[in-house]
Coordinates of C-alpha atoms in Angstrom, one line a residue:
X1 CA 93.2 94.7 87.5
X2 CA 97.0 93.6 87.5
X3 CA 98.2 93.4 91.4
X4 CA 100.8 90.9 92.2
X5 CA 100.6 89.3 95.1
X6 CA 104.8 88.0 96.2
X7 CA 105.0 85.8 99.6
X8 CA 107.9 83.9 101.1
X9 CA 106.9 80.5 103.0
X10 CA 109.4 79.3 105.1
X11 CA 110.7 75.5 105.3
X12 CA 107.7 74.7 108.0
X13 CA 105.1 76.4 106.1
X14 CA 105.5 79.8 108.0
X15 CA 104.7 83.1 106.6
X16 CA 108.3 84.7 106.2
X17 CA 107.5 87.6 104.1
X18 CA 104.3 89.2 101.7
X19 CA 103.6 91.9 99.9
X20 CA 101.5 93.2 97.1
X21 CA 103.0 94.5 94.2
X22 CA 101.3 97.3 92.2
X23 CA 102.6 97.9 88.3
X24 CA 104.0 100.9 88.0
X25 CA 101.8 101.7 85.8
X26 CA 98.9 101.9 88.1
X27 CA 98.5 104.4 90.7
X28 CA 98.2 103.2 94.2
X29 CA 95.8 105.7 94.8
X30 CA 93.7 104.1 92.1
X31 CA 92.9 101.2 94.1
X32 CA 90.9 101.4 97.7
X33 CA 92.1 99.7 100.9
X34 CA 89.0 98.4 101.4
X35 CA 89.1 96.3 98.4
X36 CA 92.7 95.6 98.9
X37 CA 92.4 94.0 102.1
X38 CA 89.5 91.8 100.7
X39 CA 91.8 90.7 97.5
X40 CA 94.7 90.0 100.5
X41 CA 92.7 87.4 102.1
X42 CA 91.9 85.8 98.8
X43 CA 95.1 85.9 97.6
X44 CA 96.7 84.6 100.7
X45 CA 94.0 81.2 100.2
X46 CA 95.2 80.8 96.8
X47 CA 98.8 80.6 97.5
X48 CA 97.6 78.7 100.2
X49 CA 96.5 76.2 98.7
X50 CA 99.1 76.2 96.2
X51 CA 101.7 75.1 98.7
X52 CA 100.4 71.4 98.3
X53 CA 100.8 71.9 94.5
X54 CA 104.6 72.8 95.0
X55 CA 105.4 70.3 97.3
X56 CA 104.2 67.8 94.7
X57 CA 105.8 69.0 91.7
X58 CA 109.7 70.0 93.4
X59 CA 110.1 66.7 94.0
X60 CA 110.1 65.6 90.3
X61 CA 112.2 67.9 89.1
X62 CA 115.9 69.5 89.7
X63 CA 115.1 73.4 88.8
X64 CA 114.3 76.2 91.7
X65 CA 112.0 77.5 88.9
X66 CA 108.9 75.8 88.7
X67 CA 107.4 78.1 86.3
X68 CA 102.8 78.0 86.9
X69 CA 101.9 75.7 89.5
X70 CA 98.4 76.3 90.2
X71 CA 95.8 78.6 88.3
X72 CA 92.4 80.2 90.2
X73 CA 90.0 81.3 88.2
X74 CA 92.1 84.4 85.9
X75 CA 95.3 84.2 88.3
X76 CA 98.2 81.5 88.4
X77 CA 100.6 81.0 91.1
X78 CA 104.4 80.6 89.9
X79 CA 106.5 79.0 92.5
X80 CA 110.9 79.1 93.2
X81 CA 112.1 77.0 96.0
X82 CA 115.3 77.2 97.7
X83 CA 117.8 74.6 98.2
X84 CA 117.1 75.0 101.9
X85 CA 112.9 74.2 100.9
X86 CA 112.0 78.0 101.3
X87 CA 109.5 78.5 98.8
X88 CA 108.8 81.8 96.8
X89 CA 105.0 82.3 95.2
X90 CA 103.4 84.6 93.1
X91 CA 100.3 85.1 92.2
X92 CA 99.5 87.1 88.6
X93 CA 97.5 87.4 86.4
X94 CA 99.4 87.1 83.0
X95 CA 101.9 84.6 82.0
X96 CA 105.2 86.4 81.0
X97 CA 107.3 83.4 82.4
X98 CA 111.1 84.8 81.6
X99 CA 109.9 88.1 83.2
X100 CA 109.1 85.9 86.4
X101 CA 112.1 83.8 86.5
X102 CA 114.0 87.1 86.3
X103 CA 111.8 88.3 89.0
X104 CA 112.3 85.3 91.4
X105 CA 116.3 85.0 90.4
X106 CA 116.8 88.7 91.5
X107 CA 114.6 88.4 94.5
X108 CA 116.8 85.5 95.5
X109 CA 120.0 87.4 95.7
X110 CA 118.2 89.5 98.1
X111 CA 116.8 86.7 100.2
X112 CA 121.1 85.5 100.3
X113 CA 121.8 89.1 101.7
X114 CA 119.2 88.5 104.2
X115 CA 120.3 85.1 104.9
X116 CA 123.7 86.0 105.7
X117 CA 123.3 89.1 108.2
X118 CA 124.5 86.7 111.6
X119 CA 121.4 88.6 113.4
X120 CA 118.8 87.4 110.8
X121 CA 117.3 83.9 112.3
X122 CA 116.0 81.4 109.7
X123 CA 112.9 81.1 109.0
X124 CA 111.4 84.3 111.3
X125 CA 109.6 87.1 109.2
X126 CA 111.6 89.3 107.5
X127 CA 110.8 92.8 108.8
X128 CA 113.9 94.8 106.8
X129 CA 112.2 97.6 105.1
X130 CA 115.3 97.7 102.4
X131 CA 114.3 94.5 102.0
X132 CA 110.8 95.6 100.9
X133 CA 112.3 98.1 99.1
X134 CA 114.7 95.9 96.9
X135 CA 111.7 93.8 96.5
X136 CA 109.4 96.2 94.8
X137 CA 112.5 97.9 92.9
X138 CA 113.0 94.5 91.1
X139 CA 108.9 93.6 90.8
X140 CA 108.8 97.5 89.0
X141 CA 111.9 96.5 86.4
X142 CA 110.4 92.7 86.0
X143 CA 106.7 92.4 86.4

């Protein structure tokens, strides 16, 4: 089963943004809730605990990229972080690594739209539904 899971953590570790991304392959409707929320929970541990991981390995290096960072079990977390030490993760299930840069490059441009609406405050949950939108429109031509 191939469900992304994308979440922005903000400079003080704070939830900024998550969603799950289905392929467009797979129907939505193939997939219960009930077994969506469980896999939420797990997936929100896992890049969880992948924060410590990225805070690790950004120091020794000077790329936003930091390609796989972690791996649990079948899945691997991929990591981008900001210059401002926002930090993008996904978690997948299949390593297609210029596919996920893209993914995290285009994603980034959007966060930069966000970033400089003078009513957005940094750091606070991102609640923009085109925002969401632009999100999954880029995770459907990437992932």
């Amino acid at each position: 089963m191939s469900i992304y899971y994308f979440a922005i953590v903000g400079a003080t570790d704070n939830p900024i943004y998550e969603t799950d991304i289905i392929p467009s392959s797979r129907s939505s409707s193939l997939i219960d809730n009930s077994r969506r929320d469980d896999h939420k929970h797990l997936n929100q541990f896992i890049v969880h605990a992948a924060l410590d991981v990225v805070e690790e390995v950004q120091w020794n290096t000077q790329a936003m990229y930091l390609k796989t960072v972690d791996r649990f079990n079948e899945q691997y977390v991929s990591a981008f972080v900001t210059a401002n030490n926002v930090k993008f993760m996904l978690l997948h299930d299949q390593k297609s690594e210029d596919s996920i840069k893209n993914f995290f490059n285009e994603v980034y441009e959007v966060y930069v739209k966000i970033l400089m609406n003078p009513f957005y405050e940094k750091n606070a949950p991102i609640t923009n539904p085109q925002f969401d939108n632009r999100v999954k429109l880029v995770a459907r031509r990437f992932l």
